[in-house]
C-alpha cells in the first residue's frame, strides 16, 4: 500500500540554521506530494505541494523538490526562525487521488 | 471564507457515554475524512466519505461510526467511548486529484 516515511524528531535548531526534513514515499502510481505544517494548538495547513516529477514546491522560504528517481520530497529552508517551530507532516495522494497518506510528523523547535 | 468547522474544540466525557463530534465544510468538497493524532503515531485515518451516503473505513475504524447525509456535514460518532479513544481528532475535506486537504481546528477528546 501507500506509505510515507519521514525523519524522526524532535529536531532542535538555532535561529538562522539550515533545515532539512527528509521524506520518502512509496512509488505506487503517480502521487501528488504535500508538506503540511501544524502550529501549536492549531489544525494542519498546507505549506507546499508538487504534483509531478521534478516540480518544486515553495512557500514562506521552504522548498521541496519531487524526486521520482529517489522517491523523495525533502523539506528545506535556508534560515529558520523561531516562528517556524511547529510539527511538519509529509503526505502523498493515493492511487484514487482522494486519499492522503501522512508521515508521522517531525517536531521542529527553533531556539533564539 | 473557505473553512472546515469542528465542534466542540474540547470535550471531557466518561466511559460509555455516547458522543458526536460535528464537522462541516463550506467548499462543496466531495471527499471528507476523520483522523486521530496521537504522539508517536502521527495522523491515522478513521473513516472517509467519497460523497453523500458513501462512507468507508480507514486504518483505525473500531469504536467509531460516521454518516454523510448531506454533502457539507460529516459527523463522527462514538457510541460507547473508552479511554483509548482519548486523542486529538481532525476532520478534513478535499476535492481529490492534486488538490490540498483543508483541516478543521481539531477536537481534543478525553475519555475518563
PDB file of N, CA, C and O in Angstrom, chain A residues 30-32 34 36 38 41-46 49 51 87 89 93-94 96-105, chain B residues 9 30-31 35 37 40-43 45 48 50 57 88 90 94-106:
ATOM      1  N   UNK A  30       1.124   7.667  -9.538  1.00  0.00           N
ATOM      2  CA  UNK A  30       1.703   8.987  -9.786  1.00  0.00           C
ATOM      3  C   UNK A  30       1.137   9.958  -8.762  1.00  0.00           C
ATOM      4  O   UNK A  30       0.270  10.772  -9.068  1.00  0.00           O
ATOM      5  N   UNK A  31       1.638   9.875  -7.548  1.00  0.00           N
ATOM      6  CA  UNK A  31       1.038  10.686  -6.485  1.00  0.00           C
ATOM      7  C   UNK A  31       1.396  12.159  -6.582  1.00  0.00           C
ATOM      8  O   UNK A  31       2.387  12.527  -7.210  1.00  0.00           O
ATOM      9  N   UNK A  32       0.568  12.982  -5.974  1.00  0.00           N
ATOM     10  CA  UNK A  32       0.963  14.344  -5.637  1.00  0.00           C
ATOM     11  C   UNK A  32       1.566  14.299  -4.243  1.00  0.00           C
ATOM     12  O   UNK A  32       1.198  13.460  -3.422  1.00  0.00           O
ATOM     13  N   UNK A  34       2.840  16.512  -0.679  1.00  0.00           N
ATOM     14  CA  UNK A  34       2.490  17.692   0.100  1.00  0.00           C
ATOM     15  C   UNK A  34       3.358  17.771   1.358  1.00  0.00           C
ATOM     16  O   UNK A  34       3.766  16.758   1.913  1.00  0.00           O
ATOM     17  N   UNK A  36       2.597  19.601   5.049  1.00  0.00           N
ATOM     18  CA  UNK A  36       1.685  20.343   5.898  1.00  0.00           C
ATOM     19  C   UNK A  36       2.429  20.772   7.155  1.00  0.00           C
ATOM     20  O   UNK A  36       3.370  20.104   7.608  1.00  0.00           O
ATOM     21  N   UNK A  38       1.750  22.154  11.253  1.00  0.00           N
ATOM     22  CA  UNK A  38       0.801  22.282  12.370  1.00  0.00           C
ATOM     23  C   UNK A  38       1.451  23.118  13.454  1.00  0.00           C
ATOM     24  O   UNK A  38       2.364  22.657  14.150  1.00  0.00           O
ATOM     25  N   UNK A  41      -1.439  24.086  18.903  1.00  0.00           N
ATOM     26  CA  UNK A  41      -2.851  24.333  19.175  1.00  0.00           C
ATOM     27  C   UNK A  41      -3.719  24.532  17.954  1.00  0.00           C
ATOM     28  O   UNK A  41      -4.893  24.907  18.073  1.00  0.00           O
ATOM     29  N   UNK A  42      -3.166  24.279  16.784  1.00  0.00           N
ATOM     30  CA  UNK A  42      -3.940  24.510  15.555  1.00  0.00           C
ATOM     31  C   UNK A  42      -4.061  23.241  14.725  1.00  0.00           C
ATOM     32  O   UNK A  42      -3.425  22.218  14.995  1.00  0.00           O
ATOM     33  N   UNK A  43      -4.890  23.329  13.685  1.00  0.00           N
ATOM     34  CA  UNK A  43      -5.012  22.238  12.735  1.00  0.00           C
ATOM     35  C   UNK A  43      -3.883  22.274  11.722  1.00  0.00           C
ATOM     36  O   UNK A  43      -3.010  23.149  11.765  1.00  0.00           O
ATOM     37  N   UNK A  44      -3.892  21.306  10.809  1.00  0.00           N
ATOM     38  CA  UNK A  44      -2.867  21.267   9.779  1.00  0.00           C
ATOM     39  C   UNK A  44      -3.221  22.253   8.663  1.00  0.00           C
ATOM     40  O   UNK A  44      -4.388  22.409   8.301  1.00  0.00           O
ATOM     41  N   UNK A  45      -2.204  22.859   8.109  1.00  0.00           N
ATOM     42  CA  UNK A  45      -2.411  23.724   6.959  1.00  0.00           C
ATOM     43  C   UNK A  45      -1.337  23.420   5.925  1.00  0.00           C
ATOM     44  O   UNK A  45      -0.210  23.072   6.265  1.00  0.00           O
ATOM     45  N   UNK A  46      -1.713  23.553   4.673  1.00  0.00           N
ATOM     46  CA  UNK A  46      -0.801  23.237   3.591  1.00  0.00           C
ATOM     47  C   UNK A  46       0.363  24.221   3.583  1.00  0.00           C
ATOM     48  O   UNK A  46       0.167  25.433   3.640  1.00  0.00           O
ATOM     49  N   UNK A  49       3.232  22.117  -2.128  1.00  0.00           N
ATOM     50  CA  UNK A  49       2.912  20.858  -2.783  1.00  0.00           C
ATOM     51  C   UNK A  49       3.630  20.768  -4.118  1.00  0.00           C
ATOM     52  O   UNK A  49       4.093  21.790  -4.677  1.00  0.00           O
ATOM     53  N   UNK A  51       3.088  18.330  -7.873  1.00  0.00           N
ATOM     54  CA  UNK A  51       2.150  17.392  -8.481  1.00  0.00           C
ATOM     55  C   UNK A  51       2.797  16.437  -9.474  1.00  0.00           C
ATOM     56  O   UNK A  51       2.166  15.461  -9.877  1.00  0.00           O
ATOM     57  N   UNK A  87       5.044  21.310  14.002  1.00  0.00           N
ATOM     58  CA  UNK A  87       5.166  19.924  13.547  1.00  0.00           C
ATOM     59  C   UNK A  87       4.933  19.908  12.041  1.00  0.00           C
ATOM     60  O   UNK A  87       3.962  20.501  11.562  1.00  0.00           O
ATOM     61  N   UNK A  89       4.414  17.666   8.515  1.00  0.00           N
ATOM     62  CA  UNK A  89       3.952  16.381   8.006  1.00  0.00           C
ATOM     63  C   UNK A  89       4.145  16.310   6.502  1.00  0.00           C
ATOM     64  O   UNK A  89       3.722  17.213   5.768  1.00  0.00           O
ATOM     65  N   UNK A  93      -0.773  11.751  -2.121  1.00  0.00           N
ATOM     66  CA  UNK A  93      -2.127  11.381  -2.513  1.00  0.00           C
ATOM     67  C   UNK A  93      -2.134   9.910  -2.880  1.00  0.00           C
ATOM     68  O   UNK A  93      -1.106   9.332  -3.246  1.00  0.00           O
ATOM     69  N   UNK A  94      -3.373   9.284  -2.799  1.00  0.00           N
ATOM     70  CA  UNK A  94      -3.491   7.867  -3.088  1.00  0.00           C
ATOM     71  C   UNK A  94      -3.686   7.599  -4.558  1.00  0.00           C
ATOM     72  O   UNK A  94      -3.811   8.507  -5.360  1.00  0.00           O
ATOM     73  N   UNK A  96      -6.239   6.508  -6.005  1.00  0.00           N
ATOM     74  CA  UNK A  96      -7.525   7.028  -6.458  1.00  0.00           C
ATOM     75  C   UNK A  96      -7.635   8.530  -6.323  1.00  0.00           C
ATOM     76  O   UNK A  96      -8.684   9.098  -6.578  1.00  0.00           O
ATOM     77  N   UNK A  97      -6.561   9.165  -5.867  1.00  0.00           N
ATOM     78  CA  UNK A  97      -6.458  10.625  -5.773  1.00  0.00           C
ATOM     79  C   UNK A  97      -7.278  11.251  -4.676  1.00  0.00           C
ATOM     80  O   UNK A  97      -7.137  12.436  -4.436  1.00  0.00           O
ATOM     81  N   UNK A  98      -8.120  10.500  -4.005  1.00  0.00           N
ATOM     82  CA  UNK A  98      -8.876  11.114  -2.927  1.00  0.00           C
ATOM     83  C   UNK A  98      -8.155  11.001  -1.582  1.00  0.00           C
ATOM     84  O   UNK A  98      -8.161  11.915  -0.794  1.00  0.00           O
ATOM     85  N   UNK A  99      -7.541   9.863  -1.327  1.00  0.00           N
ATOM     86  CA  UNK A  99      -6.947   9.675  -0.014  1.00  0.00           C
ATOM     87  C   UNK A  99      -5.582  10.325   0.088  1.00  0.00           C
ATOM     88  O   UNK A  99      -4.824  10.397  -0.877  1.00  0.00           O
ATOM     89  N   UNK A 100      -5.275  10.775   1.283  1.00  0.00           N
ATOM     90  CA  UNK A 100      -3.952  11.278   1.613  1.00  0.00           C
ATOM     91  C   UNK A 100      -3.341  10.385   2.670  1.00  0.00           C
ATOM     92  O   UNK A 100      -3.994  10.067   3.658  1.00  0.00           O
ATOM     93  N   UNK A 101      -2.095   9.997   2.459  1.00  0.00           N
ATOM     94  CA  UNK A 101      -1.358   9.220   3.453  1.00  0.00           C
ATOM     95  C   UNK A 101      -0.282  10.114   4.038  1.00  0.00           C
ATOM     96  O   UNK A 101       0.498  10.726   3.309  1.00  0.00           O
ATOM     97  N   UNK A 102      -0.245  10.178   5.370  1.00  0.00           N
ATOM     98  CA  UNK A 102       0.674  11.074   6.061  1.00  0.00           C
ATOM     99  C   UNK A 102       1.834  10.316   6.682  1.00  0.00           C
ATOM    100  O   UNK A 102       1.702   9.169   7.106  1.00  0.00           O
ATOM    101  N   UNK A 103       2.967  10.996   6.775  1.00  0.00           N
ATOM    102  CA  UNK A 103       4.048  10.533   7.617  1.00  0.00           C
ATOM    103  C   UNK A 103       3.701  10.814   9.068  1.00  0.00           C
ATOM    104  O   UNK A 103       2.661  11.406   9.379  1.00  0.00           O
ATOM    105  N   UNK A 104       4.576  10.401   9.982  1.00  0.00           N
ATOM    106  CA  UNK A 104       4.270  10.513  11.406  1.00  0.00           C
ATOM    107  C   UNK A 104       4.517  11.907  11.969  1.00  0.00           C
ATOM    108  O   UNK A 104       4.176  12.171  13.116  1.00  0.00           O
ATOM    109  N   UNK A 105       5.092  12.777  11.174  1.00  0.00           N
ATOM    110  CA  UNK A 105       5.320  14.138  11.634  1.00  0.00           C
ATOM    111  C   UNK A 105       6.694  14.310  12.257  1.00  0.00           C
ATOM    112  O   UNK A 105       7.233  13.390  12.872  1.00  0.00           O
TER     113      UNK A 105
ATOM    114  N   UNK B   9     -14.369  21.990  20.421  1.00  0.00           N
ATOM    115  CA  UNK B   9     -12.900  22.002  20.375  1.00  0.00           C
ATOM    116  C   UNK B   9     -12.308  21.146  21.478  1.00  0.00           C
ATOM    117  O   UNK B   9     -11.255  20.539  21.313  1.00  0.00           O
ATOM    118  N   UNK B  30     -16.328  16.942  -2.251  1.00  0.00           N
ATOM    119  CA  UNK B  30     -16.920  15.604  -2.232  1.00  0.00           C
ATOM    120  C   UNK B  30     -16.340  14.758  -1.106  1.00  0.00           C
ATOM    121  O   UNK B  30     -17.022  13.983  -0.468  1.00  0.00           O
ATOM    122  N   UNK B  31     -15.046  14.876  -0.917  1.00  0.00           N
ATOM    123  CA  UNK B  31     -14.340  13.952  -0.039  1.00  0.00           C
ATOM    124  C   UNK B  31     -14.130  14.557   1.346  1.00  0.00           C
ATOM    125  O   UNK B  31     -13.617  15.667   1.481  1.00  0.00           O
ATOM    126  N   UNK B  35      -9.469  11.944  11.088  1.00  0.00           N
ATOM    127  CA  UNK B  35      -8.189  11.430  11.541  1.00  0.00           C
ATOM    128  C   UNK B  35      -8.113  11.572  13.059  1.00  0.00           C
ATOM    129  O   UNK B  35      -8.733  12.451  13.648  1.00  0.00           O
ATOM    130  N   UNK B  37      -4.921  11.950  15.947  1.00  0.00           N
ATOM    131  CA  UNK B  37      -3.491  12.233  16.067  1.00  0.00           C
ATOM    132  C   UNK B  37      -3.037  11.864  17.462  1.00  0.00           C
ATOM    133  O   UNK B  37      -3.551  12.393  18.453  1.00  0.00           O
ATOM    134  N   UNK B  40       3.705  10.050  18.581  1.00  0.00           N
ATOM    135  CA  UNK B  40       4.495   8.949  18.040  1.00  0.00           C
ATOM    136  C   UNK B  40       3.823   8.165  16.932  1.00  0.00           C
ATOM    137  O   UNK B  40       4.462   7.333  16.284  1.00  0.00           O
ATOM    138  N   UNK B  41       2.549   8.420  16.698  1.00  0.00           N
ATOM    139  CA  UNK B  41       1.805   7.662  15.685  1.00  0.00           C
ATOM    140  C   UNK B  41       1.360   8.529  14.519  1.00  0.00           C
ATOM    141  O   UNK B  41       0.842   8.019  13.523  1.00  0.00           O
ATOM    142  N   UNK B  42       1.511   9.816  14.645  1.00  0.00           N
ATOM    143  CA  UNK B  42       1.126  10.704  13.555  1.00  0.00           C
ATOM    144  C   UNK B  42      -0.371  10.750  13.364  1.00  0.00           C
ATOM    145  O   UNK B  42      -1.150  10.581  14.306  1.00  0.00           O
ATOM    146  N   UNK B  43      -0.790  10.959  12.136  1.00  0.00           N
ATOM    147  CA  UNK B  43      -2.207  11.022  11.776  1.00  0.00           C
ATOM    148  C   UNK B  43      -2.666   9.683  11.231  1.00  0.00           C
ATOM    149  O   UNK B  43      -2.064   9.156  10.303  1.00  0.00           O
ATOM    150  N   UNK B  45      -6.076   7.635   9.736  1.00  0.00           N
ATOM    151  CA  UNK B  45      -7.414   7.870   9.212  1.00  0.00           C
ATOM    152  C   UNK B  45      -8.412   6.914   9.856  1.00  0.00           C
ATOM    153  O   UNK B  45      -8.191   5.696   9.912  1.00  0.00           O
ATOM    154  N   UNK B  48     -13.616   7.669   6.020  1.00  0.00           N
ATOM    155  CA  UNK B  48     -13.691   8.680   4.987  1.00  0.00           C
ATOM    156  C   UNK B  48     -14.987   8.530   4.203  1.00  0.00           C
ATOM    157  O   UNK B  48     -15.671   7.500   4.274  1.00  0.00           O
ATOM    158  N   UNK B  50     -16.605   9.464   0.242  1.00  0.00           N
ATOM    159  CA  UNK B  50     -16.368   9.944  -1.114  1.00  0.00           C
ATOM    160  C   UNK B  50     -17.487  10.873  -1.580  1.00  0.00           C
ATOM    161  O   UNK B  50     -17.292  11.655  -2.515  1.00  0.00           O
ATOM    162  N   UNK B  57     -14.236   2.540   5.744  1.00  0.00           N
ATOM    163  CA  UNK B  57     -13.313   2.503   6.863  1.00  0.00           C
ATOM    164  C   UNK B  57     -11.924   2.940   6.443  1.00  0.00           C
ATOM    165  O   UNK B  57     -11.462   2.635   5.333  1.00  0.00           O
ATOM    166  N   UNK B  88      -6.563  13.535  19.852  1.00  0.00           N
ATOM    167  CA  UNK B  88      -6.859  14.766  19.131  1.00  0.00           C
ATOM    168  C   UNK B  88      -7.412  14.372  17.765  1.00  0.00           C
ATOM    169  O   UNK B  88      -6.760  13.639  17.008  1.00  0.00           O
ATOM    170  N   UNK B  90      -9.169  15.267  13.972  1.00  0.00           N
ATOM    171  CA  UNK B  90      -9.257  16.259  12.907  1.00  0.00           C
ATOM    172  C   UNK B  90     -10.189  15.770  11.809  1.00  0.00           C
ATOM    173  O   UNK B  90     -10.126  14.614  11.389  1.00  0.00           O
ATOM    174  N   UNK B  94     -11.546  17.629   0.882  1.00  0.00           N
ATOM    175  CA  UNK B  94     -10.820  17.985  -0.341  1.00  0.00           C
ATOM    176  C   UNK B  94     -11.648  17.552  -1.534  1.00  0.00           C
ATOM    177  O   UNK B  94     -12.611  16.801  -1.410  1.00  0.00           O
ATOM    178  N   UNK B  95     -11.239  18.011  -2.720  1.00  0.00           N
ATOM    179  CA  UNK B  95     -11.945  17.634  -3.934  1.00  0.00           C
ATOM    180  C   UNK B  95     -11.286  16.464  -4.635  1.00  0.00           C
ATOM    181  O   UNK B  95     -11.843  15.891  -5.533  1.00  0.00           O
ATOM    182  N   UNK B  96     -10.091  16.080  -4.232  1.00  0.00           N
ATOM    183  CA  UNK B  96      -9.387  14.983  -4.878  1.00  0.00           C
ATOM    184  C   UNK B  96      -8.404  15.474  -5.903  1.00  0.00           C
ATOM    185  O   UNK B  96      -8.147  16.679  -6.021  1.00  0.00           O
ATOM    186  N   UNK B  97      -7.825  14.565  -6.664  1.00  0.00           N
ATOM    187  CA  UNK B  97      -6.818  14.928  -7.650  1.00  0.00           C
ATOM    188  C   UNK B  97      -5.594  15.504  -6.976  1.00  0.00           C
ATOM    189  O   UNK B  97      -5.078  14.954  -6.019  1.00  0.00           O
ATOM    190  N   UNK B  98      -5.125  16.642  -7.463  1.00  0.00           N
ATOM    191  CA  UNK B  98      -3.911  17.251  -6.928  1.00  0.00           C
ATOM    192  C   UNK B  98      -4.185  18.323  -5.880  1.00  0.00           C
ATOM    193  O   UNK B  98      -3.290  19.075  -5.518  1.00  0.00           O
ATOM    194  N   UNK B  99      -5.399  18.385  -5.426  1.00  0.00           N
ATOM    195  CA  UNK B  99      -5.754  19.493  -4.535  1.00  0.00           C
ATOM    196  C   UNK B  99      -5.371  19.209  -3.099  1.00  0.00           C
ATOM    197  O   UNK B  99      -5.221  18.075  -2.682  1.00  0.00           O
ATOM    198  N   UNK B 100      -5.260  20.276  -2.341  1.00  0.00           N
ATOM    199  CA  UNK B 100      -4.916  20.139  -0.937  1.00  0.00           C
ATOM    200  C   UNK B 100      -6.139  19.737  -0.125  1.00  0.00           C
ATOM    201  O   UNK B 100      -7.274  19.917  -0.545  1.00  0.00           O
ATOM    202  N   UNK B 101      -5.868  19.204   1.049  1.00  0.00           N
ATOM    203  CA  UNK B 101      -6.913  18.954   2.026  1.00  0.00           C
ATOM    204  C   UNK B 101      -6.993  20.142   2.979  1.00  0.00           C
ATOM    205  O   UNK B 101      -5.977  20.736   3.333  1.00  0.00           O
ATOM    206  N   UNK B 102      -8.219  20.477   3.360  1.00  0.00           N
ATOM    207  CA  UNK B 102      -8.447  21.535   4.338  1.00  0.00           C
ATOM    208  C   UNK B 102      -8.836  20.865   5.655  1.00  0.00           C
ATOM    209  O   UNK B 102      -9.711  19.992   5.674  1.00  0.00           O
ATOM    210  N   UNK B 103      -8.207  21.310   6.736  1.00  0.00           N
ATOM    211  CA  UNK B 103      -8.421  20.692   8.035  1.00  0.00           C
ATOM    212  C   UNK B 103      -9.190  21.605   8.971  1.00  0.00           C
ATOM    213  O   UNK B 103      -9.042  22.833   8.923  1.00  0.00           O
ATOM    214  N   UNK B 104      -9.975  20.989   9.820  1.00  0.00           N
ATOM    215  CA  UNK B 104     -10.574  21.708  10.930  1.00  0.00           C
ATOM    216  C   UNK B 104      -9.536  22.002  12.004  1.00  0.00           C
ATOM    217  O   UNK B 104      -8.383  21.568  11.921  1.00  0.00           O
ATOM    218  N   UNK B 105      -9.973  22.727  13.038  1.00  0.00           N
ATOM    219  CA  UNK B 105      -9.061  23.146  14.097  1.00  0.00           C
ATOM    220  C   UNK B 105      -8.751  22.036  15.093  1.00  0.00           C
ATOM    221  O   UNK B 105      -7.850  22.180  15.910  1.00  0.00           O
ATOM    222  N   UNK B 106      -9.492  20.962  15.021  1.00  0.00           N
ATOM    223  CA  UNK B 106      -9.227  19.842  15.915  1.00  0.00           C
ATOM    224  C   UNK B 106     -10.169  19.796  17.100  1.00  0.00           C
ATOM    225  O   UNK B 106     -10.685  20.825  17.559  1.00  0.00           O
TER     226      UNK B 106
END
